[in-house]
Amino acid sequence: MNAAEQKFLKELDDKLWSAADKLRANLDAANYKHVVLGLIFLKYVSDAFEERQRQLRALFQFDREDNIYYLPRDDFDSDADYQEALEEELEVLDYYREANVFWVPKAARWRTLKEKAVLPVGSVLWQDEQGNDVKLRSVSWLIDNALEEIEKSNAKLKGILNRISQYQLENDKLLGLINTFSDTSFTRPVQDGEELNLHSKDILGHVYEYFLGQFALAEGKQGGQYYTPKSIVTLITEMLEPYSGRVFDPAMGSGGFFVSSDRFIEEHAKEQHYDPAEQRKHISVYGQESNPTTWRLAAMNMAIRGIDFNFGKKNADSFLDDQHPDLRADFVMANPPFNMKDWWSESLADDARWQYGTPPKGNANFAWLQHMLHHLAPTGSMALLLANGSMSSNTSGEGDIRRRLVEEDLVECMVALPGQLFTNTQIPACIWFLTKDKANGVVFDEKKRDRRGELLFIDARNCGYMKDRVLRDFDSEDIARIADTFHAWQRGEGYEDVPGFCKAASLDEIEKHDFVLTPGRYVGAPEQEDDGEPFAEKMARLTGQLREQFAESDRLEAEIKRNLGGLGYEL
């Protein structure tokens, strides 16, 4: 992002958080997040809906007969009749669904909330379908009614949106939030008079991530625990290429991998001149999450993007309460918590998922890996982020599990990542890529080569750039270089080992390294540029330079001693 975009997001974060933080005096941090996130959701879906309405209004009044949205003014007796017909046409649901815009009923639109929230309690708001007066009970009731109307119109969100009346907030507190949020826009971002190239859904995703981190800090938890750097999500998606099939994330957080997959599908559809909406029909999304807030956010994230999803009946622990026991996914992607200690239960002792060895009770890394393998289809591929220790540790049987995975020829590629990628941990990380079918896998309609007995190592520790003083990131060129290397190796088209960066190793080579999978052991050192000077001559020249520098050092030391002696000091 450029400076203007960064400034816009920073000011938006500060403004929304400042308004939300005023609720702290009235509510516990664990509760007020539901109020704030619910209102942000309502504001976003209303903004997106109204943006589509503005587009439609312009299209309907665009006086050309070949315009499919054309509503001829001449067909009506008066301007009043025409405007009435226009407003009625703007309420046709299909116009919004065709543009993948979330449908928002009138009672749930932000304009309704803002207009009705200022009315005295007991005021008549509208009439229901039976013709009865609906009266304002409180601002929290008005918001809950909006959330209920959203759920009625979007069945996938039933039971997802938290009602806020239970928190018994005063009307003026909620009215203050509504007024502050009203001054923001998710659809027409402008900074210092400059219209920004920020997509509304990405702004919402950024706000969600920021708020989740802030809420975690307010609750005394570690901030930033919920999400993966966008560039790493993009890298994994670009490498796996989930064009079609079942996509699964058993530690999904707020759904970042699914959002990235959707973007990937959209970009690929444009390149191939396909209809993105049609291409989305070939993808089914499955997820699981234990945290109730992020489980709900993930569902909201999918709904506003028009992505069909199945996140189970509830938030639940992936190990103890698997919400998709029979799922065999074509693509599995996850960033589970690193080195998770408190995960074991005796009920897991003889679990069918531990096909390659029982994971240690004090570290869930290989539990996550085997859980994902268990849910992988016979021709499926998967990727997961793990701490670097997973590549070499022999603690509590981890080395034996890793050896079994290699011997069974399940590991396809290992990518070592640079440090300082994550906001919440300095633990170095790597990406494991595994597949159950190295013989004849398929990328969309393109055949991969037979890769049995071979494993690709990529050392990306020197890739990326420092985005600020503490955080490193990948740019599009880094992502393309790594993904293109992986695909060239998979397809046997133009791949070559690059010292210091990538190496295709045989299983025999890996066995010689005791099944340690650290890329640095295999890729070697980068080639040094040949300057044309013979080694013997260069060594003689450098030795001569060093001799001269030592002599100069001795001379300077003697000079300093002489000067100190003249001042009455001795060394």
Coordinates of C-alpha atoms in Angstrom, one line a residue:
M1 CA 0.0 0.0 0.0
N2 CA 1.1 3.6 -0.6
A3 CA 1.4 6.2 2.1
A4 CA -2.1 7.6 1.5
E5 CA -3.7 4.2 1.8
Q6 CA -1.8 3.4 5.0
K7 CA -2.8 6.8 6.4
F8 CA -6.4 6.2 5.6
L9 CA -6.5 2.8 7.3
K10 CA -4.6 4.1 10.4
E11 CA -7.1 7.0 10.8
L12 CA -10.0 4.6 10.3
D13 CA -8.6 2.2 12.9
D14 CA -8.1 5.0 15.4
K15 CA -11.5 6.6 14.8
L16 CA -13.5 3.3 15.1
W17 CA -11.5 2.1 18.0
S18 CA -11.8 5.4 19.9
A19 CA -15.6 5.2 19.6
A20 CA -15.7 1.5 20.6
D21 CA -13.4 2.0 23.5
K22 CA -15.9 4.3 25.2
L23 CA -18.0 1.2 25.9
R24 CA -15.3 -0.1 28.2
A25 CA -16.7 1.7 31.2
N26 CA -20.0 -0.1 30.7
L27 CA -19.0 -3.6 29.5
D28 CA -16.3 -6.2 29.9
A29 CA -13.9 -6.5 27.0
A30 CA -15.2 -10.0 26.3
N31 CA -18.7 -8.6 25.7
Y32 CA -18.4 -5.2 24.1
K33 CA -16.6 -6.7 21.1
H34 CA -19.9 -8.3 20.0
V35 CA -21.6 -4.9 20.0
V36 CA -18.9 -3.2 18.0
L37 CA -18.3 -6.0 15.5
G38 CA -22.0 -6.3 14.9
L39 CA -22.3 -2.6 14.1
I40 CA -19.3 -2.7 11.8
F41 CA -20.8 -5.6 9.9
L42 CA -24.1 -3.7 9.5
K43 CA -22.3 -0.6 8.4
Y44 CA -20.2 -2.5 5.8
V45 CA -23.1 -4.4 4.3
S46 CA -25.2 -1.3 4.1
D47 CA -22.4 0.7 2.4
A48 CA -21.9 -2.1 -0.2
F49 CA -25.6 -2.3 -0.8
E50 CA -26.0 1.4 -1.3
E51 CA -23.1 1.5 -3.6
R52 CA -24.8 -1.1 -5.8
Q53 CA -28.0 0.9 -5.6
R54 CA -26.2 4.0 -6.9
Q55 CA -24.8 2.0 -9.8
L56 CA -28.2 0.6 -10.6
R57 CA -29.9 4.0 -10.4
A58 CA -27.4 5.4 -12.9
L59 CA -27.9 2.4 -15.2
F60 CA -31.7 2.6 -15.1
Q61 CA -31.6 6.3 -16.1
F62 CA -29.0 5.8 -18.8
D63 CA -31.1 6.5 -21.9
R64 CA -30.1 3.8 -24.3
E65 CA -32.3 1.0 -25.6
D66 CA -29.5 -1.6 -25.6
N67 CA -29.0 -1.1 -21.9
I68 CA -30.5 -4.2 -20.2
Y69 CA -31.3 -2.1 -17.1
Y70 CA -33.1 0.6 -19.2
L71 CA -36.2 2.0 -17.6
P72 CA -37.8 4.3 -20.2
R73 CA -39.1 7.6 -18.7
D74 CA -41.6 7.9 -21.5
D75 CA -43.5 4.8 -20.3
F76 CA -44.8 6.8 -17.2
D77 CA -47.3 9.6 -17.0
S78 CA -45.4 11.6 -14.4
D79 CA -42.1 12.0 -12.7
A80 CA -43.7 10.8 -9.5
D81 CA -44.8 7.5 -11.2
Y82 CA -41.4 7.1 -12.7
Q83 CA -39.6 7.6 -9.4
E84 CA -42.0 5.2 -7.7
A85 CA -41.3 2.5 -10.4
L86 CA -37.5 3.2 -10.1
E87 CA -37.5 2.7 -6.3
E88 CA -39.5 -0.5 -6.7
E89 CA -37.0 -1.8 -9.4
L90 CA -34.1 -1.0 -7.1
E91 CA -35.5 -3.5 -4.6
V92 CA -35.2 -6.5 -6.9
L93 CA -32.9 -9.0 -5.2
D94 CA -31.4 -10.5 -8.3
Y95 CA -29.7 -7.2 -9.3
Y96 CA -27.6 -7.5 -6.2
R97 CA -26.9 -11.2 -6.3
E98 CA -25.7 -11.0 -9.9
A99 CA -23.0 -8.6 -8.7
N100 CA -22.2 -10.7 -5.6
V101 CA -23.5 -8.0 -3.3
F102 CA -25.0 -9.0 0.0
W103 CA -28.7 -8.4 0.2
V104 CA -29.8 -6.0 3.0
P105 CA -33.5 -5.6 3.9
K106 CA -34.8 -2.1 4.5
A107 CA -35.0 -2.5 8.2
A108 CA -31.4 -3.5 8.4
R109 CA -29.9 -0.6 6.3
W110 CA -27.7 1.9 8.1
R111 CA -29.9 4.8 6.9
T112 CA -32.8 3.2 8.8
L113 CA -30.7 2.8 11.9
K114 CA -29.5 6.3 11.8
E115 CA -32.9 7.9 11.2
K116 CA -34.9 5.7 13.7
A117 CA -32.3 5.6 16.6
V118 CA -32.9 9.3 17.4
L119 CA -36.7 9.0 17.8
P120 CA -38.3 8.9 21.2
V121 CA -38.9 5.4 22.6
G122 CA -42.5 4.4 21.6
S123 CA -42.4 6.1 18.3
V124 CA -44.0 4.2 15.4
L125 CA -41.3 3.0 13.0
W126 CA -43.2 1.2 10.3
Q127 CA -46.0 -1.3 9.9
D128 CA -45.5 -5.1 9.8
E129 CA -46.9 -7.4 7.2
Q130 CA -50.2 -7.6 9.1
G131 CA -50.5 -3.9 9.2
N132 CA -49.7 -3.5 12.9
D133 CA -47.6 -0.6 14.1
V134 CA -44.0 -1.5 15.0
K135 CA -42.8 0.8 17.8
L136 CA -39.3 1.7 18.9
R137 CA -38.5 -0.1 22.2
S138 CA -34.8 0.9 22.5
V139 CA -31.8 1.4 20.2
S140 CA -30.4 -2.0 21.1
W141 CA -33.7 -3.5 20.1
L142 CA -33.5 -1.6 16.8
I143 CA -30.0 -3.0 16.1
D144 CA -31.2 -6.5 17.1
N145 CA -34.1 -6.2 14.7
A146 CA -31.7 -5.3 11.9
L147 CA -29.5 -8.3 12.7
E148 CA -32.6 -10.6 12.7
E149 CA -33.8 -9.3 9.3
I150 CA -30.3 -10.0 7.9
E151 CA -30.5 -13.6 9.2
K152 CA -34.0 -14.0 7.7
S153 CA -32.7 -12.9 4.3
N154 CA -29.4 -14.9 4.5
A155 CA -30.1 -18.4 5.8
K156 CA -26.3 -19.2 6.2
L157 CA -26.1 -16.6 8.9
K158 CA -28.9 -18.0 11.1
G159 CA -27.6 -18.1 14.7
I160 CA -24.4 -16.4 13.8
L161 CA -25.0 -12.7 14.5
N162 CA -24.8 -11.8 18.2
R163 CA -27.8 -9.9 19.6
I164 CA -26.9 -6.9 21.8
S165 CA -30.0 -6.3 23.9
Q166 CA -28.6 -8.7 26.5
Y167 CA -25.8 -6.3 27.4
Q168 CA -28.3 -3.6 28.5
L169 CA -26.5 -0.6 27.0
E170 CA -28.0 2.9 27.3
N171 CA -29.5 4.4 24.2
D172 CA -27.1 7.4 24.1
K173 CA -24.0 5.1 24.2
L174 CA -25.3 3.2 21.1
L175 CA -26.4 6.4 19.4
G176 CA -22.9 7.8 19.8
L177 CA -21.4 4.7 18.1
I178 CA -23.9 4.9 15.3
N179 CA -23.1 8.6 14.7
T180 CA -19.4 8.0 14.7
F181 CA -19.6 5.0 12.4
S182 CA -21.9 7.0 10.1
D183 CA -18.9 9.3 9.2
T184 CA -16.9 6.4 7.7
S185 CA -17.3 4.7 4.4
F186 CA -16.2 1.3 3.3
T187 CA -17.0 1.8 -0.4
R188 CA -15.6 5.2 -1.4
P189 CA -12.3 5.6 0.5
V190 CA -10.8 9.1 0.1
Q191 CA -7.6 10.5 1.8
D192 CA -6.6 14.1 1.5
G193 CA -8.9 14.5 -1.5
E194 CA -7.4 11.5 -3.3
E195 CA -9.6 8.6 -4.2
L196 CA -7.9 5.4 -3.0
N197 CA -7.6 2.1 -4.8
L198 CA -8.7 0.1 -1.7
H199 CA -11.4 -2.6 -2.2
S200 CA -14.3 -2.4 0.3
K201 CA -14.0 -6.0 1.4
D202 CA -10.3 -5.6 2.1
I203 CA -10.9 -2.5 4.2
L204 CA -13.4 -4.6 6.2
G205 CA -11.0 -7.4 6.6
H206 CA -8.3 -5.0 7.8
V207 CA -10.7 -3.5 10.4
Y208 CA -11.7 -6.9 11.6
E209 CA -8.1 -8.0 12.1
Y210 CA -7.2 -4.7 13.8
F211 CA -10.2 -5.0 16.2
L212 CA -9.5 -8.7 17.0
G213 CA -6.0 -7.8 18.0
Q214 CA -7.2 -4.9 20.1
F215 CA -9.9 -7.0 21.8
A216 CA -7.4 -9.7 22.5
L217 CA -5.1 -7.1 24.2
A218 CA -8.0 -5.7 26.2
E219 CA -8.9 -9.2 27.4
G220 CA -5.4 -9.8 28.5
K221 CA -4.5 -12.2 25.7
Q222 CA -1.8 -11.8 23.2
G223 CA -2.8 -9.5 20.4
G224 CA -2.6 -10.6 16.8
Q225 CA -3.1 -14.3 17.6
Y226 CA -5.9 -14.7 15.1
Y227 CA -4.4 -14.2 11.7
T228 CA -1.6 -15.0 9.2
P229 CA 0.3 -12.4 7.2
K230 CA -1.6 -11.7 3.9
S231 CA 1.5 -12.3 1.8
I232 CA 2.0 -15.8 3.3
V233 CA -1.7 -16.7 2.8
T234 CA -1.3 -15.5 -0.9
L235 CA 1.9 -17.5 -1.3
I236 CA 0.3 -20.7 -0.1
T237 CA -2.8 -20.1 -2.3
E238 CA -0.6 -19.4 -5.4
M239 CA 1.4 -22.6 -4.8
L240 CA -1.6 -24.9 -4.2
E241 CA -3.8 -23.3 -6.9
P242 CA -7.3 -24.2 -5.5
Y243 CA -9.3 -23.6 -8.6
S244 CA -12.0 -26.2 -7.9
G245 CA -13.0 -28.8 -5.3
R246 CA -13.4 -28.9 -1.6
V247 CA -11.2 -26.5 0.4
F248 CA -10.7 -27.1 4.2
D249 CA -9.1 -25.1 7.0
P250 CA -9.3 -26.8 10.4
A251 CA -7.9 -23.7 12.2
M252 CA -9.5 -21.0 10.1
G253 CA -9.6 -18.0 12.3
S254 CA -11.7 -15.3 10.5
G255 CA -11.3 -17.2 7.1
G256 CA -8.2 -15.6 5.6
F257 CA -7.3 -18.6 3.4
F258 CA -10.8 -18.8 2.0
V259 CA -10.8 -15.1 1.1
S260 CA -7.4 -15.5 -0.6
S261 CA -8.7 -18.5 -2.5
D262 CA -11.7 -16.5 -3.6
R263 CA -9.4 -13.7 -4.9
F264 CA -7.2 -16.3 -6.6
I265 CA -10.3 -17.8 -8.4
E266 CA -11.5 -14.4 -9.5
E267 CA -8.1 -13.5 -10.9
H268 CA -7.7 -16.8 -12.7
A269 CA -11.3 -16.5 -14.1
K270 CA -10.4 -13.0 -15.5
E271 CA -7.2 -14.4 -17.1
Q272 CA -9.1 -17.3 -18.7
H273 CA -12.1 -15.1 -19.6
Y274 CA -14.4 -17.1 -17.4
D275 CA -17.3 -15.8 -15.3
P276 CA -16.0 -15.5 -11.7
A277 CA -19.5 -16.3 -10.3
E278 CA -19.6 -19.5 -12.4
Q279 CA -16.1 -20.4 -11.3
R280 CA -17.0 -20.0 -7.6
K281 CA -19.6 -22.7 -8.0
H282 CA -16.8 -25.3 -8.4
I283 CA -15.5 -24.5 -4.9
S284 CA -16.9 -25.8 -1.6
V285 CA -15.5 -24.3 1.6
Y286 CA -15.2 -26.1 4.9
G287 CA -13.7 -24.8 8.1
Q288 CA -13.5 -25.2 11.8
E289 CA -12.6 -22.8 14.6
S290 CA -12.7 -23.0 18.4
N291 CA -12.9 -19.3 19.2
P292 CA -16.6 -18.3 19.1
T293 CA -15.9 -14.7 18.0
T294 CA -13.7 -15.6 15.1
W295 CA -16.0 -18.5 14.1
R296 CA -18.8 -15.9 13.7
L297 CA -16.6 -13.5 11.9
A298 CA -15.5 -16.1 9.4
A299 CA -19.2 -16.8 8.6
M300 CA -19.8 -13.1 8.2
N301 CA -16.7 -12.8 6.0
M302 CA -18.0 -15.6 3.7
A303 CA -21.6 -14.3 3.5
I304 CA -20.6 -10.8 2.4
R305 CA -18.4 -12.3 -0.4
G306 CA -21.1 -14.7 -1.6
I307 CA -19.0 -17.7 -0.8
D308 CA -20.9 -20.9 0.1
F309 CA -19.5 -22.4 3.3
N310 CA -19.9 -25.1 5.9
F311 CA -18.2 -24.2 9.2
G312 CA -19.9 -26.9 11.3
K313 CA -22.8 -26.5 13.7
K314 CA -20.7 -24.6 16.2
N315 CA -17.3 -23.4 17.2
A316 CA -15.4 -26.4 18.4
D317 CA -11.9 -27.9 19.1
S318 CA -10.7 -29.6 15.9
F319 CA -9.1 -32.5 17.8
L320 CA -11.8 -33.3 20.4
D321 CA -15.0 -32.3 18.4
D322 CA -14.3 -32.7 14.7
Q323 CA -17.1 -30.9 12.9
H324 CA -16.4 -32.6 9.5
P325 CA -15.5 -36.2 10.4
D326 CA -16.3 -37.6 6.9
L327 CA -14.7 -34.8 4.9
R328 CA -12.0 -35.6 2.4
A329 CA -10.9 -32.3 0.9
D330 CA -9.0 -31.6 -2.3
F331 CA -7.1 -28.8 -0.7
V332 CA -6.3 -28.3 3.0
M333 CA -4.6 -25.0 4.2
A334 CA -4.0 -23.9 7.7
N335 CA -1.9 -21.8 10.1
P336 CA -2.5 -23.6 13.4
P337 CA -1.0 -22.2 16.7
F338 CA 2.7 -22.9 16.8
N339 CA 4.0 -25.5 19.4
M340 CA 0.6 -25.7 21.1
K341 CA 1.1 -27.3 24.5
D342 CA -2.4 -27.6 26.0
W343 CA -4.2 -29.8 23.5
W344 CA -4.0 -33.4 24.6
S345 CA -6.8 -35.5 26.0
E346 CA -6.6 -39.2 27.0
S347 CA -9.6 -39.8 24.6
L348 CA -7.1 -39.1 21.8
A349 CA -4.7 -41.9 22.7
D350 CA -5.7 -44.4 20.0
D351 CA -7.2 -41.9 17.5
A352 CA -7.4 -43.1 13.9
R353 CA -5.8 -39.9 12.8
W354 CA -2.4 -40.8 14.2
Q355 CA -1.6 -43.0 11.3
Y356 CA 2.1 -42.1 11.3
G357 CA 2.7 -42.0 15.1
T358 CA 1.1 -40.6 18.2
P359 CA 2.0 -36.9 18.5
P360 CA 3.7 -35.8 21.7
K361 CA 1.3 -34.6 24.4
G362 CA 3.2 -31.3 24.9
N363 CA 3.3 -30.2 21.3
A364 CA 0.4 -30.3 18.7
N365 CA 2.5 -29.6 15.6
F366 CA 2.3 -33.2 14.3
A367 CA -1.2 -33.6 15.5
W368 CA -2.3 -30.7 13.2
L369 CA -0.3 -32.2 10.4
Q370 CA -1.9 -35.6 10.7
H371 CA -5.4 -34.2 11.3
M372 CA -5.1 -32.4 8.0
L373 CA -3.7 -35.5 6.3
H374 CA -6.7 -37.5 7.6
H375 CA -9.0 -35.1 5.9
L376 CA -7.1 -35.0 2.6
A377 CA -8.6 -36.7 -0.5
P378 CA -6.6 -39.4 -2.2
T379 CA -5.5 -36.9 -4.9
G380 CA -5.5 -33.9 -2.6
S381 CA -2.7 -31.4 -1.7
M382 CA -2.2 -29.5 1.6
A383 CA -0.1 -26.8 3.1
L384 CA 0.4 -25.7 6.7
L385 CA 2.6 -23.3 8.5
L386 CA 4.6 -24.7 11.4
A387 CA 7.4 -23.7 13.6
N388 CA 10.9 -24.4 12.3
G389 CA 11.4 -27.1 15.0
S390 CA 9.1 -29.4 13.2
M391 CA 11.7 -29.8 10.4
S392 CA 14.4 -31.2 12.7
S393 CA 13.1 -32.1 16.2
N394 CA 13.4 -35.6 17.5
T395 CA 11.7 -34.9 20.8
S396 CA 9.0 -37.4 22.0
G397 CA 8.8 -39.3 18.7
E398 CA 8.5 -36.3 16.4
G399 CA 11.5 -37.5 14.4
D400 CA 9.9 -40.9 13.9
I401 CA 6.7 -39.3 12.6
R402 CA 8.7 -37.1 10.2
R403 CA 10.6 -40.1 8.9
R404 CA 7.4 -42.1 8.3
L405 CA 6.0 -39.1 6.3
V406 CA 9.0 -39.0 4.1
E407 CA 9.2 -42.8 3.7
E408 CA 5.5 -42.9 2.7
D409 CA 6.4 -40.2 0.1
L410 CA 3.8 -37.7 1.3
V411 CA 6.0 -34.6 1.7
E412 CA 6.2 -32.7 -1.6
C413 CA 7.9 -29.4 -0.7
M414 CA 9.5 -27.6 2.2
V415 CA 9.8 -23.8 2.3
A416 CA 11.9 -22.1 5.0
L417 CA 10.6 -18.5 5.7
P418 CA 12.5 -15.5 6.9
G419 CA 12.1 -14.2 10.5
Q420 CA 10.0 -11.2 11.6
L421 CA 7.0 -12.1 9.5
F422 CA 4.5 -12.4 12.3
T423 CA 3.3 -9.5 14.6
N424 CA 2.8 -11.8 17.6
T425 CA 5.7 -14.2 17.6
Q426 CA 9.4 -14.2 16.7
I427 CA 9.4 -18.0 16.3
P428 CA 10.9 -18.8 12.8
A429 CA 8.4 -20.6 10.6
C430 CA 8.3 -22.9 7.6
I431 CA 5.6 -24.2 5.2
W432 CA 5.0 -27.9 4.7
F433 CA 3.4 -29.0 1.4
L434 CA 2.1 -32.6 1.3
T435 CA 0.2 -34.7 -1.2
K436 CA -1.2 -38.2 -1.3
D437 CA -0.6 -38.5 -5.0
K438 CA 2.8 -37.6 -6.4
A439 CA 2.2 -39.9 -9.4
N440 CA -0.5 -38.2 -11.4
G441 CA -2.0 -35.2 -9.7
V442 CA -3.8 -32.5 -11.7
V443 CA -3.6 -28.7 -11.6
F444 CA -7.0 -27.7 -13.0
D445 CA -6.8 -29.4 -16.4
E446 CA -3.1 -29.5 -16.5
K447 CA -1.1 -32.7 -15.7
K448 CA 1.7 -32.7 -13.2
R449 CA 4.7 -35.0 -13.7
D450 CA 5.5 -38.1 -11.7
R451 CA 7.3 -36.8 -8.6
R452 CA 7.6 -40.0 -6.6
G453 CA 10.8 -40.4 -4.7
E454 CA 11.6 -36.7 -4.9
L455 CA 11.1 -33.6 -2.6
L456 CA 11.7 -30.0 -3.4
F457 CA 13.4 -27.7 -0.9
I458 CA 13.1 -23.9 -1.1
D459 CA 15.1 -21.6 1.2
A460 CA 13.3 -18.3 1.2
R461 CA 15.0 -16.9 4.3
N462 CA 16.7 -14.2 2.3
C463 CA 13.5 -13.2 0.4
G464 CA 11.3 -10.3 1.3
Y465 CA 11.8 -6.7 2.5
M466 CA 11.5 -4.8 5.8
K467 CA 8.1 -3.1 5.6
D468 CA 8.9 -1.2 8.9
R469 CA 11.6 -1.5 11.6
V470 CA 10.2 -4.7 13.0
L471 CA 8.2 -6.6 10.3
R472 CA 9.3 -8.3 7.2
D473 CA 7.0 -9.0 4.3
F474 CA 7.0 -10.6 0.8
D475 CA 6.2 -8.6 -2.3
S476 CA 4.5 -9.9 -5.5
E477 CA 7.9 -10.7 -7.1
D478 CA 9.0 -12.9 -4.1
I479 CA 5.7 -14.8 -4.2
A480 CA 5.9 -15.3 -7.9
R481 CA 9.5 -16.5 -7.7
I482 CA 8.7 -19.1 -5.0
A483 CA 5.4 -20.3 -6.6
D484 CA 6.9 -20.4 -10.1
T485 CA 9.8 -22.5 -8.9
F486 CA 7.4 -25.0 -7.3
H487 CA 5.2 -25.2 -10.4
A488 CA 8.2 -25.7 -12.7
W489 CA 9.4 -28.5 -10.6
Q490 CA 5.9 -30.1 -10.4
R491 CA 5.4 -30.0 -14.1
G492 CA 9.0 -30.6 -15.2
E493 CA 9.1 -27.5 -17.3
G494 CA 12.3 -25.4 -16.9
Y495 CA 13.1 -26.3 -13.3
E496 CA 16.8 -26.1 -12.3
D497 CA 18.4 -26.3 -8.9
V498 CA 19.6 -22.8 -7.7
P499 CA 22.4 -23.0 -5.1
G500 CA 21.3 -21.2 -1.9
F501 CA 17.6 -21.1 -3.0
C502 CA 16.2 -24.4 -4.2
K503 CA 17.1 -28.1 -4.6
A504 CA 15.2 -31.2 -5.7
A505 CA 16.4 -34.0 -3.5
S506 CA 15.9 -37.7 -3.6
L507 CA 14.6 -39.7 -0.6
D508 CA 18.0 -41.4 -0.4
E509 CA 19.6 -38.0 0.1
I510 CA 17.1 -37.1 2.8
E511 CA 17.7 -40.4 4.6
K512 CA 21.5 -39.5 4.7
H513 CA 20.5 -36.4 6.6
D514 CA 18.5 -38.5 9.2
F515 CA 15.2 -37.2 7.7
V516 CA 15.8 -33.6 8.8
L517 CA 13.9 -31.4 6.3
T518 CA 15.6 -28.0 6.9
P519 CA 16.1 -26.6 3.3
G520 CA 19.4 -25.0 4.3
R521 CA 20.9 -28.5 4.5
Y522 CA 20.1 -29.3 0.9
V523 CA 20.2 -26.1 -1.1
G524 CA 23.8 -25.2 -0.2
A525 CA 25.4 -21.8 -0.4
P526 CA 24.7 -19.3 -3.2
E527 CA 27.2 -19.2 -6.0
Q528 CA 29.7 -16.4 -5.7
E529 CA 30.1 -14.2 -8.7
D530 CA 33.4 -14.9 -10.6
D531 CA 35.4 -11.7 -10.9
G532 CA 38.0 -13.3 -13.2
E533 CA 40.9 -13.1 -10.8
P534 CA 42.7 -16.5 -10.3
F535 CA 42.5 -17.7 -6.7
A536 CA 46.3 -17.8 -6.0
E537 CA 46.7 -14.2 -7.2
K538 CA 43.7 -13.0 -5.2
M539 CA 45.0 -14.7 -2.1
A540 CA 48.4 -13.2 -2.4
R541 CA 46.9 -9.7 -3.0
L542 CA 44.6 -9.9 0.0
T543 CA 47.4 -11.3 2.3
G544 CA 49.6 -8.4 1.3
Q545 CA 46.7 -5.9 2.1
L546 CA 46.2 -7.5 5.5
R547 CA 50.0 -7.3 6.2
E548 CA 49.9 -3.6 5.4
Q549 CA 46.9 -3.1 7.6
F550 CA 48.5 -4.9 10.5
A551 CA 51.6 -2.7 10.1
E552 CA 49.5 0.5 10.0
S553 CA 47.7 -0.7 13.2
D554 CA 51.0 -1.2 15.0
R555 CA 52.1 2.3 13.9
L556 CA 48.9 3.9 15.2
E557 CA 49.1 2.1 18.5
A558 CA 52.7 3.3 19.0
E559 CA 51.6 6.9 18.2
I560 CA 48.7 6.7 20.7
K561 CA 51.1 5.4 23.4
R562 CA 53.6 8.2 22.7
N563 CA 50.8 10.9 22.9
L564 CA 49.4 9.5 26.2
G565 CA 53.0 9.4 27.6
G566 CA 53.4 13.1 26.8
L567 CA 50.3 13.8 28.9
G568 CA 51.6 11.8 31.8
Y569 CA 49.6 8.6 31.2
E570 CA 50.8 5.1 30.5
L571 CA 49.1 2.1 28.9

